Coordinates of C-alpha atoms in Angstrom, one line a residue:
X8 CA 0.0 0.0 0.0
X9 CA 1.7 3.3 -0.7
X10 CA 1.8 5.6 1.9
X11 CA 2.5 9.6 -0.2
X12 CA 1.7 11.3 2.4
X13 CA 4.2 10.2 5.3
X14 CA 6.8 9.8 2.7
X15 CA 6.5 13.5 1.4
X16 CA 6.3 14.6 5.2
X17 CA 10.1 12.6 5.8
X18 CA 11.4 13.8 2.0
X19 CA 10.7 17.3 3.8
X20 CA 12.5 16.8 7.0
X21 CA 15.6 15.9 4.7
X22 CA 15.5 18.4 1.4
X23 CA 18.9 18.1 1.4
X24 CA 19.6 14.3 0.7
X25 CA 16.5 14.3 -1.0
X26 CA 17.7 17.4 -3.5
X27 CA 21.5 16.4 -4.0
X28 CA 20.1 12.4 -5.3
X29 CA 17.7 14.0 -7.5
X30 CA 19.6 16.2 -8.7
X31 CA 22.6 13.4 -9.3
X32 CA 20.2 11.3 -10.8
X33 CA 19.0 13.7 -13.5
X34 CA 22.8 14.5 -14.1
X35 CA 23.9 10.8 -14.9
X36 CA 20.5 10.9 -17.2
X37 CA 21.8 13.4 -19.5
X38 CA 25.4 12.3 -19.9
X39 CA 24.2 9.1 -20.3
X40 CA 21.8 9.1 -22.6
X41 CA 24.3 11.4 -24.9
X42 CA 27.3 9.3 -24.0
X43 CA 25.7 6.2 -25.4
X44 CA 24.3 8.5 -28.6
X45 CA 27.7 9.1 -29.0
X46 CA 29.3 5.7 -28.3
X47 CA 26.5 4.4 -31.2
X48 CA 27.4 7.0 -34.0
X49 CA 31.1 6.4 -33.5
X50 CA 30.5 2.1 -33.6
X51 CA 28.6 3.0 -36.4
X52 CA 31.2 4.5 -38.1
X53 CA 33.7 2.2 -36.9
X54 CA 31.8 -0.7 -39.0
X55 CA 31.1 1.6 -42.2
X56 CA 32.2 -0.4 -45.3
X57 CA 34.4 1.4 -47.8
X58 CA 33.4 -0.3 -50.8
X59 CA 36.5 -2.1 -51.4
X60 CA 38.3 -5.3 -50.7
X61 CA 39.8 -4.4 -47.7
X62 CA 41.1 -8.2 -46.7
X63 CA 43.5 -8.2 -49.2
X64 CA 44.5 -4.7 -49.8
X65 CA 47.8 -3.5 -49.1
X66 CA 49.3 0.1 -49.2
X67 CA 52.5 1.2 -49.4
X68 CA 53.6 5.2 -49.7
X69 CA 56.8 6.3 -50.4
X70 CA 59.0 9.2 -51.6
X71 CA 61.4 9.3 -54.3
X72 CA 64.8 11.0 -53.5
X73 CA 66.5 13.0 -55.8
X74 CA 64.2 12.6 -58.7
X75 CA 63.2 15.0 -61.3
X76 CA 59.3 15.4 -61.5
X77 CA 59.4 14.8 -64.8
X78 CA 61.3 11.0 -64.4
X79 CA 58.5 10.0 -61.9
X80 CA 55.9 8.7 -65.1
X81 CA 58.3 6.4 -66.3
X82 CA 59.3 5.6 -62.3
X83 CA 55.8 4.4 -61.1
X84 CA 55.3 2.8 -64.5
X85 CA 58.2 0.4 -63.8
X86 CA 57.0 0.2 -60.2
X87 CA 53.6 -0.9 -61.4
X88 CA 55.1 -3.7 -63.5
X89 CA 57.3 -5.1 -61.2
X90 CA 54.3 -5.1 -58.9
X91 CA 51.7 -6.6 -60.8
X92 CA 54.2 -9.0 -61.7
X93 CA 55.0 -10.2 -57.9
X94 CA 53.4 -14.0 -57.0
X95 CA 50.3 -13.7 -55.1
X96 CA 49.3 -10.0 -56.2
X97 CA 46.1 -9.9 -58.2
X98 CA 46.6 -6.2 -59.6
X99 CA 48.2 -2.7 -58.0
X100 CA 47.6 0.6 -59.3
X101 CA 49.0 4.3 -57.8
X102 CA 46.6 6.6 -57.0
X103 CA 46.4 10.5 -55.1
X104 CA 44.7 8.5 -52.1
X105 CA 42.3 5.9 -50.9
X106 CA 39.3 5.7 -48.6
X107 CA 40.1 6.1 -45.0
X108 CA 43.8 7.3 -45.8
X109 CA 43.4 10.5 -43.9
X110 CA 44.3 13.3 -46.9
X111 CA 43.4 13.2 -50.5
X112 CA 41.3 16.2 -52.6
X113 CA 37.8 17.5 -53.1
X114 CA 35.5 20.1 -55.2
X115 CA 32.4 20.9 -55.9
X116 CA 30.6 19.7 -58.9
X117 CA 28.4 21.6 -60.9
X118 CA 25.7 20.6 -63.6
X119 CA 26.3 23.9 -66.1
X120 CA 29.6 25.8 -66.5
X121 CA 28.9 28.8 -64.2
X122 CA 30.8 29.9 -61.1
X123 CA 27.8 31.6 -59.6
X124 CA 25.8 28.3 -58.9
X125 CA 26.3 26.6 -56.0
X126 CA 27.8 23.2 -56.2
X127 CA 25.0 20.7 -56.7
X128 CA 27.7 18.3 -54.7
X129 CA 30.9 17.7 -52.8
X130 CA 33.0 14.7 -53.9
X131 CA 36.8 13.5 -53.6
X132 CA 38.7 13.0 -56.1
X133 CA 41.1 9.6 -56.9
X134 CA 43.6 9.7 -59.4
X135 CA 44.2 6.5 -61.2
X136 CA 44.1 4.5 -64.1
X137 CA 42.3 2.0 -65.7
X138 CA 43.2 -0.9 -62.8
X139 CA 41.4 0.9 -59.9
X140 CA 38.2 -1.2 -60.0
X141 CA 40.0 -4.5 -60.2
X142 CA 42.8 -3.4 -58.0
X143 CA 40.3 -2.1 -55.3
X144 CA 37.3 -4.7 -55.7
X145 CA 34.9 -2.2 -56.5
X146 CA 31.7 -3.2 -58.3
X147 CA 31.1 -1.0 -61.3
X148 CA 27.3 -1.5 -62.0
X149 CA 26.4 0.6 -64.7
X150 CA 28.8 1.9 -67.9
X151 CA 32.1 1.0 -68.6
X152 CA 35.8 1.4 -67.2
X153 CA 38.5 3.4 -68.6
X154 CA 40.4 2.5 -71.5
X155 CA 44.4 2.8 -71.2
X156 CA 43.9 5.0 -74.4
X157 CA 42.4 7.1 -72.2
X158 CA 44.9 7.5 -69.5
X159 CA 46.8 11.0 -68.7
X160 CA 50.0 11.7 -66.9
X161 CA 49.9 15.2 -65.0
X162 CA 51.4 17.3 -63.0
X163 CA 49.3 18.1 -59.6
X164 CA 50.0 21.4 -60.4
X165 CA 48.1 21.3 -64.0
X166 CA 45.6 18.3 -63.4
X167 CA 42.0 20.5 -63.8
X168 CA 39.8 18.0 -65.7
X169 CA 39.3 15.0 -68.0
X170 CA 36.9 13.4 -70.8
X171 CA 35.6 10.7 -68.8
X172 CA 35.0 10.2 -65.0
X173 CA 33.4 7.5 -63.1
X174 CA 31.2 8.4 -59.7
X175 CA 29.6 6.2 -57.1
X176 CA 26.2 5.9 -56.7
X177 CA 25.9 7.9 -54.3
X178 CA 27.2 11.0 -56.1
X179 CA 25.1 10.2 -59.4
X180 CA 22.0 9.8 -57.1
X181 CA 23.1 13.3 -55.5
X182 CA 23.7 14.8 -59.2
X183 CA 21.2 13.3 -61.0
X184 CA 17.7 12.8 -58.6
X185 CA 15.4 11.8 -61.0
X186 CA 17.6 9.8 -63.8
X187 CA 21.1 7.6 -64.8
X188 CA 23.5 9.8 -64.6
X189 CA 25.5 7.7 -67.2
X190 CA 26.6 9.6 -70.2
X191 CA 25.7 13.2 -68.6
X192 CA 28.1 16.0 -68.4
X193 CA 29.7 17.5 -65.0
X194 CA 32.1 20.6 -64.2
X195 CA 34.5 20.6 -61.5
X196 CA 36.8 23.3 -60.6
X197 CA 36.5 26.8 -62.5
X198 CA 34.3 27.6 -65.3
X199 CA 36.7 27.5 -68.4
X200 CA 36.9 23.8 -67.8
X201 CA 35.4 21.7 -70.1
X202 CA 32.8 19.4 -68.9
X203 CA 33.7 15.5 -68.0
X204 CA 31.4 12.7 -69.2
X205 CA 29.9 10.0 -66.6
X206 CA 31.3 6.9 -68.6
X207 CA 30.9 4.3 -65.5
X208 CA 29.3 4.1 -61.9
X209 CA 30.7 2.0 -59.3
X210 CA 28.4 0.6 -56.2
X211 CA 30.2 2.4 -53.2
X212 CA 33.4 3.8 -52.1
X213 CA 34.4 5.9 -49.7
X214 CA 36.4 9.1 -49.0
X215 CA 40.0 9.5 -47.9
X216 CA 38.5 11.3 -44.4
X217 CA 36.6 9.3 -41.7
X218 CA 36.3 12.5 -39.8
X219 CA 32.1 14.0 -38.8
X220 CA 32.8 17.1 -41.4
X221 CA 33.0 14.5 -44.1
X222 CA 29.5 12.8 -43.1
X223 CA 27.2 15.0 -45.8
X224 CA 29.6 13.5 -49.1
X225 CA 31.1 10.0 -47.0
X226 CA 30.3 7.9 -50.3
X227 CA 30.7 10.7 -52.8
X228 CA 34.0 9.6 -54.7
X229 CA 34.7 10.4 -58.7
X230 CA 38.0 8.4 -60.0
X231 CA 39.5 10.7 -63.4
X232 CA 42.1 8.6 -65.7
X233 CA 44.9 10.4 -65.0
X234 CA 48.4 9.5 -63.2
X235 CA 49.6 12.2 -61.1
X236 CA 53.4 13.1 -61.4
X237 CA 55.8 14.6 -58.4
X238 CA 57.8 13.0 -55.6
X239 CA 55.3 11.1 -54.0
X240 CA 53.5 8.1 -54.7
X241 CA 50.9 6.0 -53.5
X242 CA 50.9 2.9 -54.1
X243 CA 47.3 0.1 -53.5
X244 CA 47.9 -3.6 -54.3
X245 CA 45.1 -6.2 -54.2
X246 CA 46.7 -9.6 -52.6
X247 CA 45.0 -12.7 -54.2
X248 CA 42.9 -14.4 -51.2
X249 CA 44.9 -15.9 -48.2
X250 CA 48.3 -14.1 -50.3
X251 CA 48.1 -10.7 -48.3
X252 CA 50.9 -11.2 -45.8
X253 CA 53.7 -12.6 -48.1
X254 CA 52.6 -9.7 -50.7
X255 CA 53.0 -7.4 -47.5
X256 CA 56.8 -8.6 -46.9
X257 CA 57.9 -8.9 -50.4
X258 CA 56.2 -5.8 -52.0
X259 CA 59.0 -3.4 -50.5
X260 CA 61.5 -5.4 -51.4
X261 CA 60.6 -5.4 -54.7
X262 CA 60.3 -1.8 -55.1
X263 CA 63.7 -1.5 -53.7
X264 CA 64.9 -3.4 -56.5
X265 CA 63.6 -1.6 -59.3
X266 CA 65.1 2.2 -57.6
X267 CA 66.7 2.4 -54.7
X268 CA 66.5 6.0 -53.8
X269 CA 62.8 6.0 -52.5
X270 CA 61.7 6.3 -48.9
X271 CA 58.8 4.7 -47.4
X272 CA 57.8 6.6 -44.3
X273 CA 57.4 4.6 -40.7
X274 CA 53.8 5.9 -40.3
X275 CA 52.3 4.9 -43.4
X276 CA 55.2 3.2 -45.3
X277 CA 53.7 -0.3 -45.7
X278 CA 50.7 -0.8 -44.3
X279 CA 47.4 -3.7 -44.4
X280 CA 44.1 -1.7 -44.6
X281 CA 43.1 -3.7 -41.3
X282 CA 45.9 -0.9 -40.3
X283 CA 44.8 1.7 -42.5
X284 CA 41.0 0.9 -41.1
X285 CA 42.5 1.0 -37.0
X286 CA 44.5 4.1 -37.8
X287 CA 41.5 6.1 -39.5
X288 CA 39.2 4.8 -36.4
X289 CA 41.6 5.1 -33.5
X290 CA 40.0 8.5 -32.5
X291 CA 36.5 7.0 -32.5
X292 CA 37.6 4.2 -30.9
X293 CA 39.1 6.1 -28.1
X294 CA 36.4 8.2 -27.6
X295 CA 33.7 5.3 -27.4
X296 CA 35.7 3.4 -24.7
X297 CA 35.8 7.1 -22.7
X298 CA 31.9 7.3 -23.0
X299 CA 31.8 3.7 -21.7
X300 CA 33.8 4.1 -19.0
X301 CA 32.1 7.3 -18.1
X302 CA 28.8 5.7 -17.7
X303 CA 29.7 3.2 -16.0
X304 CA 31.7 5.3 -13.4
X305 CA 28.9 7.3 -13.8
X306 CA 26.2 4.7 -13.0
X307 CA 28.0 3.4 -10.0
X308 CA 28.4 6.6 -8.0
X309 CA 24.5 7.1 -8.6
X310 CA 23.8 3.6 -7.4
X311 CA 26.5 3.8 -4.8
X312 CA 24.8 7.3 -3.9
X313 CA 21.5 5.8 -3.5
X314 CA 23.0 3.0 -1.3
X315 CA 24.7 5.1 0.8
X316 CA 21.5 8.3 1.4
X317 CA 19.0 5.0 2.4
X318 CA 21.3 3.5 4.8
X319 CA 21.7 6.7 6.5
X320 CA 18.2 7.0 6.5
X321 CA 17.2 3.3 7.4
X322 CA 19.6 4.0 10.6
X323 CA 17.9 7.4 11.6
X324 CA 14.5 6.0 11.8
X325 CA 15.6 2.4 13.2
X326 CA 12.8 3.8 15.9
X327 CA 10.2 5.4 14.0
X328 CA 10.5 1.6 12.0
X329 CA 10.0 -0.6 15.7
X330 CA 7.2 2.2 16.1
X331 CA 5.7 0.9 13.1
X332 CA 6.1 -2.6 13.2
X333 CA 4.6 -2.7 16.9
X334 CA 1.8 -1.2 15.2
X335 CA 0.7 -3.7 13.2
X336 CA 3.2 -3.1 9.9
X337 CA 4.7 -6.3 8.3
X338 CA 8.1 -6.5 6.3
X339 CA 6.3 -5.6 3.2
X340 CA 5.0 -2.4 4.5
X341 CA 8.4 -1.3 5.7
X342 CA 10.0 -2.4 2.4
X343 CA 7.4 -0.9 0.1
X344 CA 7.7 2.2 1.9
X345 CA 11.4 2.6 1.0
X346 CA 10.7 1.4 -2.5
X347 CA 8.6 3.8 -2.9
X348 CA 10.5 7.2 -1.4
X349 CA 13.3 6.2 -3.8
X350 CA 11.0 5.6 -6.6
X351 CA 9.5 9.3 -5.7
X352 CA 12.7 10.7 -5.6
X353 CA 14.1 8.7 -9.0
X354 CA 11.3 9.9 -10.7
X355 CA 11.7 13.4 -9.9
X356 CA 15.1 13.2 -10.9
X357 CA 14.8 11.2 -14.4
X358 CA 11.9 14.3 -15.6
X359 CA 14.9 16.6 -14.7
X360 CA 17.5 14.2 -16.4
X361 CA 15.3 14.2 -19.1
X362 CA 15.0 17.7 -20.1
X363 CA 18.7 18.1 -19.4
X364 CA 19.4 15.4 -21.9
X365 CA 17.9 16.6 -25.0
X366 CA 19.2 20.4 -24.0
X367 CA 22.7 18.9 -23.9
X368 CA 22.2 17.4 -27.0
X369 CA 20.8 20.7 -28.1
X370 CA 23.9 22.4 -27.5
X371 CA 25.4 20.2 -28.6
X372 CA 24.1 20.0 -32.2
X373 CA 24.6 23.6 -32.1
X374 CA 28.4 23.4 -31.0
X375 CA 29.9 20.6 -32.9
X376 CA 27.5 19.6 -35.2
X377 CA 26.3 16.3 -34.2
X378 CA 23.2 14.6 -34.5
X379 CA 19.9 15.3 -32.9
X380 CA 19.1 12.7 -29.5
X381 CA 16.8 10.3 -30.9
X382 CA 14.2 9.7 -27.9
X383 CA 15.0 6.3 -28.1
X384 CA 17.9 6.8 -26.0
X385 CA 16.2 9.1 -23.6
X386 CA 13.2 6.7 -22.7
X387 CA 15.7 3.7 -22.0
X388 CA 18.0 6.2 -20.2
X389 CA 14.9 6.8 -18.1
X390 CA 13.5 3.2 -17.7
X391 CA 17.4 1.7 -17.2
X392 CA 17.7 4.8 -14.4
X393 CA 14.4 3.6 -12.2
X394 CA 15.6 0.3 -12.0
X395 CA 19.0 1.2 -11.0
X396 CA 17.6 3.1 -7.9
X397 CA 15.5 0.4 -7.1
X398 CA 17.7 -2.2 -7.5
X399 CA 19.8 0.4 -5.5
X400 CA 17.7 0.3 -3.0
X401 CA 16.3 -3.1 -2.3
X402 CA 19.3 -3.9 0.6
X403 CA 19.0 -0.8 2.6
X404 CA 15.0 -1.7 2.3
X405 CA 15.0 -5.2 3.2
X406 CA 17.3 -4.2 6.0
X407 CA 14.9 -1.9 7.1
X408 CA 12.6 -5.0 7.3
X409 CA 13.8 -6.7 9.7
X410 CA 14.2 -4.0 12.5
X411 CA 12.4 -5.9 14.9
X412 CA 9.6 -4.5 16.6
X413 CA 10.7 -5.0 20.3
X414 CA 14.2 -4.2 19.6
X415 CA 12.7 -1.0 19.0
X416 CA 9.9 -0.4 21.1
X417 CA 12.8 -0.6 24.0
X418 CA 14.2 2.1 22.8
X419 CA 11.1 4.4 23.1

């Protein structure tokens, strides 16, 4: 049977406790609740597929010493042979950068040659040749590949446009709403361009940046057949299934053999893309194991808090509880009566929590442009906070049970 009355009379005679539990209560609801939005978004992006296949990819980056820009074509050229000719390697190809490598290039696209429009979409920009979709197991599903008639050798300083360009879904969808986007004209860049022609479009891939800026264009990604020239090249070899590892210790070596005067750096020399994937991810990954630990240190000082106010409480009114029992109350009474003063004061706190929550998140949106708080998290924030407190609870309570009633009637 609930008893509000008595229990609002004693939630009086100790506004303090009663305040500082609410009040600690609603505070672990709203960091929480947007702790474990944020833990989600980050495991979320954490498990994100690039498009490619990443079992068997290997990259390797290196820098050529005392080479003339111009000598670098022929240079990766050779590289490429040698490479494509190594046991176990399926294919290899150079390229500007590669999803999840942490730098690479982007523009706007337009739809007509005119610098006053605004971009109808952001994309990144790979640099390759016609052995991309092979070399990174991308699935083209609609048009064809380049041709190696078609294939360019620029310097980064000159590279503006080309003929033909092949987009991911995802950008055609964002280009082209309400059609194929095969065969249509873009413009990148400045206005005196001339437009590129949508030859191909693969199924997904994804852009050099795993950062929360990068979220509006993730899988927007247009490869152009040209091969960049300069000092510094990238290199992405597909390993033929269970071959990765030997490619991985032989690939350097055979580089070495064809020049000599490269460097490979000890960041990102040679590297799997399981590495490549950790690397990209090891911020996200750091900051979901922080919000985990948080709530959990969280969620133990709240319980712990709880614990520690109803002892206190169950040993102040060890005599008003004899009082009660000689009176006719059973174990239930006493223990329902506890129950229900924390419930009071949980619930109390969780409306506050509540509120608090989605204004964090408000800010928070706001601030550093993340997602909104879906209510979801709020609601289980709210039921998982209840039944903390009253598993919290239940010890000091049944404690409080078994004050017998002559032990304390001799006290009056």
């Amino acid at each position: 049977m609930l008893q509000i009355k008595p229990i609002l009379a004693a939630l009086k005679r100790h506004k303090a406790g009663t305040i500082l539990i609410a009040v600690q209560i609603a505070l672990t609801l709203a960091i929480v609740c947007n702790a474990l939005f944020i833990i989600q978004q980050r495991v979320d992006r954490l498990s994100r597929p690039t498009g490619m296949d990443e079992r068997n990819l290997i990259a390797i980056e290196n820098r050529w010493v005392s080479k003339k820009e111009e000598d670098t074509s022929s240079l990766s050229r050779t590289d490429l042979a040698a490479l494509r000719s190594m046991p176990g390697v399926q294919d290899a190809i150079m390229i500007n950068s590669f999803p999840l490598r942490g730098g690479g290039w982007s523009t706007g696209i337009r739809l007509v040659p005119d610098e006053k429009v605004k971009s109808k979409a952001q994309t990144t920009l790979y640099f390759t040749d016609d052995h991309a979709i092979a070399t990174m197991g991308v699935k083209l599903i609609a048009g064809r590949n380049f041709l190696p008639s078609e294939i360019t050798s620029v310097s980064p300083r000159e590279v503006k446009t080309t003929p033909q360009v092949i987009v991911t879904k995802a950008l055609a969808d964002k280009l082209f709403p309400d059609g194929s986007a095969l065969g249509k004209q873009v413009y990148m860049n400045d206005s005196t361009n001339p437009p590129a022609t949508i030859i191909g479009i693969v199924e997904r891939t994804q852009v050099p940046w795993s950062g929360l800026w990068a979220n509006d264009f993730v899988e927007n990604a247009m490869f152009l057949p040209v091969q960049l020239t300069g000092d510094y090249a990238i290199y992405l070899i597909r390993a033929k299934p269970g071959q990765q590892m030997n490619v991985f210790k032989d690939a350097p070596a055979t580089l070495i053999k064809t020049d000599r005067l490269r460097v490979f750096s000890s960041e990102r020399g040679v590297r799997t893309f399981e590495q490549v994937r950790a690397n990209s991810y090891s911020t996200d990954r750091g900051m979901a194991i922080l919000m985990g630990v948080i709530c959990f240190v969280l969620l133990g000082i709240t319980a712990a808090g709880i614990v520690g106010l109803t002892s206190f409480w169950v040993g102040q009114r060890r005599k008003q509880i004899g009082v009660r029992r000689a009176l006719g109350a059973t174990k239930n009474d006493i223990l329902s009566y506890f129950l229900t003063e924390n419930l009071m004061i949980s619930v109390a706190g969780v409306v506050i929590g509540a509120a608090l929550a989605i204004g964090l998140n408000l800010w928070m949106v706001t601030q550093f442009e993340m997602a909104r708080l879906s209510m979801i998290y709020v609601i289980c924030g709210v039921i998982a906070l209840l039944l903390l407190g009253q598993a919290a609870v239940l010890a000091p309570a049944m404690r409080a049970s078994r004050v017998s009633p002559v032990e304390a009637t001799r006290s009056v």
